[in-house]
Amino acid sequence: MLTLIRQIFLWLRSGSLKLLTFGGVLLLIWGTLSPVGTLVWWLEQEVESLGFQKKRPKPLPTKNSSKPEASSINCYIVFLPGVGDFSGNQLTPGEEFFLDRLVQLHPNCAAVSDVFPYSAANESLGGRRILAPLWRFANQAEGWLETADVLIKIRNLWRFAISVDERYGSIYNQGIATAIIDRMNAAHPIPVSPEQPLKIILIGTSGGAQVALGAAPYLDQWLNTQIIVISVGGVFAGSDGFNAADHIYHLHGRRDWIEDIGKIVFPSRWLWTVGSPINQARRQGDYTVETTGSHEHDGARGYFGENLAAKGVTYVELTVQEVNQLPVWSVQK
């Protein structure tokens, strides 16, 4: 399989027209088949609910949970990465630093970093998939073949599109919400009957922001929770999640032109679409936009980049500062 993939890329290298044609064909195929995995996941849940298969344990904990319940944890930071990710637990060094630093600053919060926002079943691209060898090749390619990682981005962009789609979005976003609860409980047992609403801070970058917003209504339905969504250079439709989240913050860098795409392609985000959820939230003061500095969308000068930005502060440290100063970290009384 890997030999065949290498031969295909060697053939594509010989001409840009071949590359464009091949890319166009891949886009059409993925666009047609993208919802299939989501529908299969949904059907599996329906079969289990009818008793035809042994039900898997629910993600919510029981009073007999084997892990001790510490009252000091009343907050979960759930990080949803961008479309270039291969799996939910493959964070960049900058992303790891970002999450570790937030937990150090706020020890009442547990970090959740192993949700893959581009799979309703929370399955990495290297898992039990027909195209797993292709994704592994694209993820590990070196030299001039490094550009093969664009295949992963295209594949994940289609999942991002499903989250927005009115036909399949509710199914897909419900799967992500289920995965979030499961991984929250793995990070720290969710209290059965918390005295105060749990605080869930969903931090999404790039396409992860849209998936976070899509999952927010289901988290709000299933848990007694206060939901905060923080978009870090996120691209999102402006329709999902705005009625479920207590507040949405959108952080963007001055050199990030990719996050501007959402404001152009999604009618819900146009200012004259006055009845859209995002514009209603804006008027009600529930949607806030902040400029982080000279961040680019990704890379060494991106939000989680490790290059120096100014005054001895790296770009990721600047992002930590901007997120940390948001009024979302106060301990509930």
CSV table of N, CA and C in Angstrom, one decimal, residues 89-211:
chain,number,residue,atom,x,y,z
A,89,ASN,N,-4.6,13.2,20.4
A,89,ASN,CA,-3.5,13.4,21.4
A,89,ASN,C,-2.2,13.7,20.8
A,90,GLN,N,-2.2,14.3,19.6
A,90,GLN,CA,-0.9,14.6,18.9
A,90,GLN,C,-0.8,16.2,18.9
A,91,LEU,N,-0.6,16.7,20.0
A,91,LEU,CA,-0.4,18.2,20.1
A,91,LEU,C,1.0,18.6,19.8
A,92,THR,N,1.1,19.8,19.3
A,92,THR,CA,2.4,20.4,19.0
A,92,THR,C,3.0,20.8,20.4
A,93,PRO,N,4.4,21.0,20.4
A,93,PRO,CA,5.0,21.4,21.7
A,93,PRO,C,4.4,22.7,22.2
A,94,GLY,N,4.0,23.6,21.3
A,94,GLY,CA,3.4,24.9,21.7
A,94,GLY,C,2.0,24.7,22.3
A,95,GLU,N,1.2,23.8,21.7
A,95,GLU,CA,-0.1,23.5,22.2
A,95,GLU,C,0.0,22.9,23.6
A,96,GLU,N,1.0,22.0,23.8
A,96,GLU,CA,1.2,21.3,25.1
A,96,GLU,C,1.6,22.4,26.1
A,97,PHE,N,2.5,23.3,25.8
A,97,PHE,CA,2.9,24.3,26.7
A,97,PHE,C,1.7,25.2,27.1
A,98,PHE,N,0.9,25.5,26.1
A,98,PHE,CA,-0.3,26.3,26.3
A,98,PHE,C,-1.3,25.7,27.4
A,99,LEU,N,-1.6,24.4,27.2
A,99,LEU,CA,-2.5,23.8,28.1
A,99,LEU,C,-1.8,23.6,29.5
A,100,ASP,N,-0.6,23.2,29.5
A,100,ASP,CA,0.1,23.0,30.8
A,100,ASP,C,0.2,24.3,31.6
A,101,ARG,N,0.4,25.4,30.9
A,101,ARG,CA,0.5,26.7,31.6
A,101,ARG,C,-0.9,27.1,32.1
A,102,LEU,N,-1.9,26.9,31.4
A,102,LEU,CA,-3.3,27.2,31.9
A,102,LEU,C,-3.6,26.4,33.1
A,103,VAL,N,-3.3,25.1,33.1
A,103,VAL,CA,-3.6,24.3,34.3
A,103,VAL,C,-2.7,24.7,35.5
A,104,GLN,N,-1.5,25.2,35.3
A,104,GLN,CA,-0.6,25.7,36.4
A,104,GLN,C,-1.3,26.9,36.9
A,105,LEU,N,-1.8,27.8,36.1
A,105,LEU,CA,-2.4,29.0,36.5
A,105,LEU,C,-3.7,28.8,37.2
A,106,HIS,N,-4.4,27.7,36.8
A,106,HIS,CA,-5.7,27.5,37.3
A,106,HIS,C,-5.9,26.0,37.8
A,107,PRO,N,-5.3,25.7,38.9
A,107,PRO,CA,-5.3,24.3,39.4
A,107,PRO,C,-6.6,23.7,39.7
A,108,ASN,N,-7.7,24.5,39.7
A,108,ASN,CA,-9.0,24.0,39.8
A,108,ASN,C,-9.6,23.4,38.5
A,109,CYS,N,-8.8,23.5,37.5
A,109,CYS,CA,-9.3,23.0,36.1
A,109,CYS,C,-8.5,21.8,35.7
A,110,ALA,N,-9.2,20.8,35.1
A,110,ALA,CA,-8.5,19.7,34.5
A,110,ALA,C,-8.5,19.8,33.0
A,111,ALA,N,-7.4,19.5,32.4
A,111,ALA,CA,-7.2,19.6,31.0
A,111,ALA,C,-7.6,18.4,30.2
A,112,VAL,N,-8.3,18.6,29.1
A,112,VAL,CA,-8.7,17.5,28.2
A,112,VAL,C,-8.2,17.8,26.9
A,113,SER,N,-7.2,16.9,26.4
A,113,SER,CA,-6.5,17.2,25.2
A,113,SER,C,-6.6,16.0,24.2
A,114,ASP,N,-7.4,15.0,24.5
A,114,ASP,CA,-7.4,13.8,23.6
A,114,ASP,C,-8.7,13.6,22.9
A,115,VAL,N,-9.4,14.7,22.5
A,115,VAL,CA,-10.6,14.7,21.7
A,115,VAL,C,-10.2,15.0,20.3
A,116,PHE,N,-10.5,14.1,19.3
A,116,PHE,CA,-10.1,14.4,17.9
A,116,PHE,C,-11.4,15.0,17.3
A,117,PRO,N,-11.4,16.3,17.0
A,117,PRO,CA,-12.7,16.9,16.6
A,117,PRO,C,-13.1,16.6,15.1
A,118,TYR,N,-12.3,15.7,14.5
A,118,TYR,CA,-12.6,15.4,13.1
A,118,TYR,C,-13.0,13.9,12.9
A,119,SER,N,-13.6,13.4,14.0
A,119,SER,CA,-14.1,12.0,14.0
A,119,SER,C,-15.3,11.9,15.0
A,120,ALA,N,-16.5,11.6,14.5
A,120,ALA,CA,-17.6,11.5,15.5
A,120,ALA,C,-17.4,10.4,16.5
A,121,ALA,N,-16.6,9.4,16.1
A,121,ALA,CA,-16.2,8.3,17.0
A,121,ALA,C,-15.0,8.5,17.8
A,122,ASN,N,-14.4,9.7,17.7
A,122,ASN,CA,-13.1,10.1,18.3
A,122,ASN,C,-12.0,9.1,18.0
A,123,GLU,N,-11.9,8.7,16.8
A,123,GLU,CA,-10.9,7.7,16.3
A,123,GLU,C,-9.8,8.5,15.5
A,124,SER,N,-8.6,8.3,15.8
A,124,SER,CA,-7.5,8.9,15.0
A,124,SER,C,-7.4,8.4,13.6
A,125,LEU,N,-6.7,9.2,12.8
A,125,LEU,CA,-6.6,8.8,11.4
A,125,LEU,C,-5.8,7.5,11.2
A,126,GLY,N,-5.0,7.2,12.2
A,126,GLY,CA,-4.2,5.9,12.1
A,126,GLY,C,-4.9,4.7,12.7
A,127,GLY,N,-6.1,4.8,13.0
A,127,GLY,CA,-6.9,3.8,13.7
A,127,GLY,C,-7.4,2.8,12.6
A,128,ARG,N,-8.5,2.2,13.0
A,128,ARG,CA,-9.1,1.1,12.1
A,128,ARG,C,-9.8,1.7,10.9
A,129,ARG,N,-9.1,2.2,10.0
A,129,ARG,CA,-9.7,2.9,8.8
A,129,ARG,C,-9.1,2.2,7.5
A,130,ILE,N,-9.9,2.2,6.5
A,130,ILE,CA,-9.4,1.7,5.2
A,130,ILE,C,-8.3,2.5,4.7
A,131,LEU,N,-8.3,3.8,4.9
A,131,LEU,CA,-7.3,4.7,4.3
A,131,LEU,C,-6.2,5.0,5.4
A,132,ALA,N,-6.2,4.3,6.4
A,132,ALA,CA,-5.2,4.5,7.5
A,132,ALA,C,-3.7,4.6,7.0
A,133,PRO,N,-3.3,3.7,6.0
A,133,PRO,CA,-2.0,3.7,5.5
A,133,PRO,C,-1.7,5.1,4.8
A,134,LEU,N,-2.7,5.6,4.1
A,134,LEU,CA,-2.5,6.9,3.4
A,134,LEU,C,-2.3,8.0,4.4
A,135,TRP,N,-3.1,8.0,5.5
A,135,TRP,CA,-3.0,9.1,6.4
A,135,TRP,C,-1.7,9.0,7.2
A,136,ARG,N,-1.3,7.8,7.5
A,136,ARG,CA,0.0,7.6,8.2
A,136,ARG,C,1.2,8.1,7.3
A,137,PHE,N,1.1,7.8,6.0
A,137,PHE,CA,2.1,8.2,5.0
A,137,PHE,C,2.1,9.7,5.0
A,138,ALA,N,1.0,10.4,4.9
A,138,ALA,CA,0.9,11.8,4.8
A,138,ALA,C,1.4,12.5,6.0
A,139,ASN,N,1.2,11.8,7.2
A,139,ASN,CA,1.6,12.4,8.4
A,139,ASN,C,3.1,12.3,8.7
A,140,GLN,N,3.7,11.2,8.1
A,140,GLN,CA,5.1,10.9,8.4
A,140,GLN,C,6.1,11.3,7.2
A,141,ALA,N,5.5,11.7,6.1
A,141,ALA,CA,6.3,12.0,4.9
A,141,ALA,C,7.4,13.1,5.2
A,142,GLU,N,8.5,12.9,4.6
A,142,GLU,CA,9.6,13.9,4.8
A,142,GLU,C,10.1,14.4,3.4
A,143,GLY,N,11.0,15.4,3.5
A,143,GLY,CA,11.5,16.0,2.2
A,143,GLY,C,10.4,16.7,1.4
A,144,TRP,N,10.5,16.5,0.1
A,144,TRP,CA,9.5,17.2,-0.7
A,144,TRP,C,8.1,16.6,-0.6
A,145,LEU,N,8.1,15.4,0.0
A,145,LEU,CA,6.8,14.7,0.2
A,145,LEU,C,6.0,15.2,1.4
A,146,GLU,N,6.7,16.2,2.2
A,146,GLU,CA,6.0,16.7,3.3
A,146,GLU,C,4.7,17.4,3.0
A,147,THR,N,4.6,17.9,1.7
A,147,THR,CA,3.4,18.6,1.3
A,147,THR,C,2.2,17.6,1.3
A,148,ALA,N,2.5,16.3,1.4
A,148,ALA,CA,1.4,15.3,1.4
A,148,ALA,C,0.5,15.5,2.6
A,149,ASP,N,0.9,16.3,3.6
A,149,ASP,CA,0.1,16.5,4.8
A,149,ASP,C,-1.2,17.4,4.4
A,150,VAL,N,-1.2,18.0,3.2
A,150,VAL,CA,-2.3,18.7,2.8
A,150,VAL,C,-3.5,17.7,2.6
A,151,LEU,N,-3.2,16.5,2.4
A,151,LEU,CA,-4.3,15.5,2.3
A,151,LEU,C,-5.1,15.4,3.6
A,152,ILE,N,-4.3,15.4,4.7
A,152,ILE,CA,-5.0,15.3,6.0
A,152,ILE,C,-5.8,16.6,6.3
A,153,LYS,N,-5.3,17.7,5.8
A,153,LYS,CA,-6.1,19.0,6.0
A,153,LYS,C,-7.4,19.0,5.2
A,154,ILE,N,-7.3,18.5,4.0
A,154,ILE,CA,-8.5,18.4,3.1
A,154,ILE,C,-9.5,17.4,3.7
A,155,ARG,N,-9.0,16.3,4.2
A,155,ARG,CA,-9.9,15.3,4.8
A,155,ARG,C,-10.6,15.9,6.0
A,156,ASN,N,-9.9,16.6,6.9
A,156,ASN,CA,-10.4,17.1,8.1
A,156,ASN,C,-11.4,18.3,7.8
A,157,LEU,N,-11.1,19.0,6.7
A,157,LEU,CA,-11.9,20.1,6.3
A,157,LEU,C,-13.3,19.6,5.9
A,158,TRP,N,-13.4,18.4,5.4
A,158,TRP,CA,-14.7,17.9,5.1
A,158,TRP,C,-15.5,17.6,6.3
A,159,ARG,N,-14.8,17.1,7.4
A,159,ARG,CA,-15.5,16.9,8.7
A,159,ARG,C,-15.9,18.2,9.3
A,160,PHE,N,-15.1,19.2,9.1
A,160,PHE,CA,-15.5,20.6,9.5
A,160,PHE,C,-16.8,21.0,8.8
A,161,ALA,N,-16.9,20.7,7.5
A,161,ALA,CA,-18.1,21.0,6.7
A,161,ALA,C,-19.3,20.2,7.2
A,162,ILE,N,-19.1,19.0,7.7
A,162,ILE,CA,-20.2,18.2,8.2
A,162,ILE,C,-20.7,18.8,9.5
A,163,SER,N,-19.9,19.3,10.3
A,163,SER,CA,-20.3,20.0,11.5
A,163,SER,C,-21.2,21.2,11.3
A,164,VAL,N,-21.0,21.8,10.1
A,164,VAL,CA,-21.8,23.0,9.8
A,164,VAL,C,-23.0,22.6,9.0
A,165,ASP,N,-23.0,21.5,8.3
A,165,ASP,CA,-24.1,21.0,7.5
A,165,ASP,C,-25.4,20.8,8.3
A,166,GLU,N,-26.5,21.4,7.8
A,166,GLU,CA,-27.8,21.2,8.5
A,166,GLU,C,-28.3,19.8,8.5
A,167,ARG,N,-27.9,19.0,7.5
A,167,ARG,CA,-28.4,17.6,7.4
A,167,ARG,C,-27.7,16.7,8.3
A,168,TYR,N,-26.4,16.8,8.4
A,168,TYR,CA,-25.6,15.8,9.2
A,168,TYR,C,-25.0,16.4,10.5
A,169,GLY,N,-25.0,17.7,10.6
A,169,GLY,CA,-24.3,18.4,11.7
A,169,GLY,C,-24.7,18.0,13.0
A,170,SER,N,-26.0,17.8,13.2
A,170,SER,CA,-26.5,17.4,14.6
A,170,SER,C,-26.0,16.1,15.0
A,171,ILE,N,-25.9,15.1,14.0
A,171,ILE,CA,-25.4,13.8,14.4
A,171,ILE,C,-23.9,13.9,14.7
A,172,TYR,N,-23.2,14.6,13.8
A,172,TYR,CA,-21.7,14.7,14.0
A,172,TYR,C,-21.4,15.4,15.4
A,173,ASN,N,-22.1,16.5,15.6
A,173,ASN,CA,-21.8,17.3,16.8
A,173,ASN,C,-22.2,16.5,18.1
A,174,GLN,N,-23.2,15.7,18.0
A,174,GLN,CA,-23.6,14.9,19.1
A,174,GLN,C,-22.5,13.9,19.4
A,175,GLY,N,-21.9,13.3,18.4
A,175,GLY,CA,-20.7,12.4,18.6
A,175,GLY,C,-19.6,13.0,19.3
A,176,ILE,N,-19.2,14.3,18.9
A,176,ILE,CA,-18.1,15.0,19.5
A,176,ILE,C,-18.5,15.3,20.9
A,177,ALA,N,-19.7,15.7,21.2
A,177,ALA,CA,-20.1,16.0,22.6
A,177,ALA,C,-19.9,14.7,23.5
A,178,THR,N,-20.3,13.6,22.9
A,178,THR,CA,-20.2,12.3,23.7
A,178,THR,C,-18.7,12.0,24.0
A,179,ALA,N,-17.8,12.3,23.0
A,179,ALA,CA,-16.4,12.1,23.2
A,179,ALA,C,-15.8,13.0,24.2
A,180,ILE,N,-16.3,14.3,24.2
A,180,ILE,CA,-15.8,15.3,25.2
A,180,ILE,C,-16.2,14.8,26.6
A,181,ILE,N,-17.4,14.4,26.8
A,181,ILE,CA,-17.8,13.9,28.1
A,181,ILE,C,-17.0,12.7,28.6
A,182,ASP,N,-16.8,11.8,27.6
A,182,ASP,CA,-16.0,10.6,27.9
A,182,ASP,C,-14.6,10.9,28.4
A,183,ARG,N,-13.9,11.9,27.6
A,183,ARG,CA,-12.5,12.2,28.0
A,183,ARG,C,-12.5,13.1,29.2
A,184,MET,N,-13.5,13.9,29.4
A,184,MET,CA,-13.6,14.7,30.7
A,184,MET,C,-13.6,13.8,31.9
A,185,ASN,N,-14.4,12.7,31.8
A,185,ASN,CA,-14.5,11.8,32.9
A,185,ASN,C,-13.2,11.0,33.1
A,186,ALA,N,-12.5,10.8,32.0
A,186,ALA,CA,-11.2,10.1,32.0
A,186,ALA,C,-10.1,11.0,32.7
A,187,ALA,N,-10.2,12.3,32.4
A,187,ALA,CA,-9.2,13.2,33.0
A,187,ALA,C,-9.5,13.4,34.4
A,188,HIS,N,-10.7,13.5,34.8
A,188,HIS,CA,-11.1,13.6,36.2
A,188,HIS,C,-12.6,13.3,36.3
A,189,PRO,N,-13.0,12.4,37.3
A,189,PRO,CA,-14.4,11.9,37.4
A,189,PRO,C,-15.3,13.1,37.5
A,190,ILE,N,-16.3,13.1,36.6
A,190,ILE,CA,-17.3,14.2,36.6
A,190,ILE,C,-18.2,14.0,37.9
A,191,PRO,N,-18.4,15.0,38.7
A,191,PRO,CA,-19.3,14.8,39.9
A,191,PRO,C,-20.7,14.4,39.4
A,192,VAL,N,-21.3,13.5,40.2
A,192,VAL,CA,-22.6,13.1,39.9
A,192,VAL,C,-23.7,14.2,40.1
A,193,SER,N,-23.6,14.8,41.2
A,193,SER,CA,-24.6,15.9,41.5
A,193,SER,C,-23.8,17.1,42.0
A,194,PRO,N,-23.2,17.8,41.2
A,194,PRO,CA,-22.4,19.0,41.6
A,194,PRO,C,-23.3,20.1,42.2
A,195,GLU,N,-22.8,20.7,43.3
A,195,GLU,CA,-23.6,21.8,43.9
A,195,GLU,C,-23.7,23.0,43.0
A,196,GLN,N,-22.7,23.2,42.3
A,196,GLN,CA,-22.6,24.3,41.3
A,196,GLN,C,-22.4,23.8,39.9
A,197,PRO,N,-22.9,24.5,38.9
A,197,PRO,CA,-22.7,24.0,37.5
A,197,PRO,C,-21.2,23.9,37.2
A,198,LEU,N,-20.8,22.8,36.6
A,198,LEU,CA,-19.5,22.6,36.1
A,198,LEU,C,-19.1,23.7,35.1
A,199,LYS,N,-17.9,24.1,35.1
A,199,LYS,CA,-17.5,25.1,34.1
A,199,LYS,C,-16.7,24.3,33.1
A,200,ILE,N,-17.2,24.4,31.8
A,200,ILE,CA,-16.5,23.7,30.7
A,200,ILE,C,-16.0,24.9,29.8
A,201,ILE,N,-14.7,25.0,29.6
A,201,ILE,CA,-14.1,26.0,28.8
A,201,ILE,C,-13.6,25.2,27.5
A,202,LEU,N,-14.3,25.4,26.4
A,202,LEU,CA,-14.0,24.8,25.1
A,202,LEU,C,-13.1,25.7,24.4
A,203,ILE,N,-11.8,25.3,24.2
A,203,ILE,CA,-10.9,26.2,23.4
A,203,ILE,C,-10.6,25.5,22.1
A,204,GLY,N,-11.1,26.1,21.0
A,204,GLY,CA,-10.9,25.6,19.7
A,204,GLY,C,-10.1,26.5,18.8
A,205,THR,N,-9.1,25.9,18.1
A,205,THR,CA,-8.3,26.7,17.1
A,205,THR,C,-8.6,26.2,15.7
A,206,SER,N,-8.7,27.1,14.8
A,206,SER,CA,-9.0,26.8,13.4
A,206,SER,C,-10.4,26.2,13.3
A,207,GLY,N,-10.5,25.0,12.7
A,207,GLY,CA,-11.8,24.3,12.5
A,207,GLY,C,-12.3,23.8,13.9
A,208,GLY,N,-11.4,23.6,14.9
A,208,GLY,CA,-11.8,23.1,16.1
A,208,GLY,C,-12.8,24.0,16.8
A,209,ALA,N,-12.8,25.3,16.5
A,209,ALA,CA,-13.7,26.3,17.1
A,209,ALA,C,-15.1,26.0,16.7
A,210,GLN,N,-15.3,25.6,15.4
A,210,GLN,CA,-16.6,25.3,14.9
A,210,GLN,C,-17.2,24.0,15.6
A,211,VAL,N,-16.3,23.0,15.7
A,211,VAL,CA,-16.7,21.8,16.3
A,211,VAL,C,-17.1,22.0,17.8
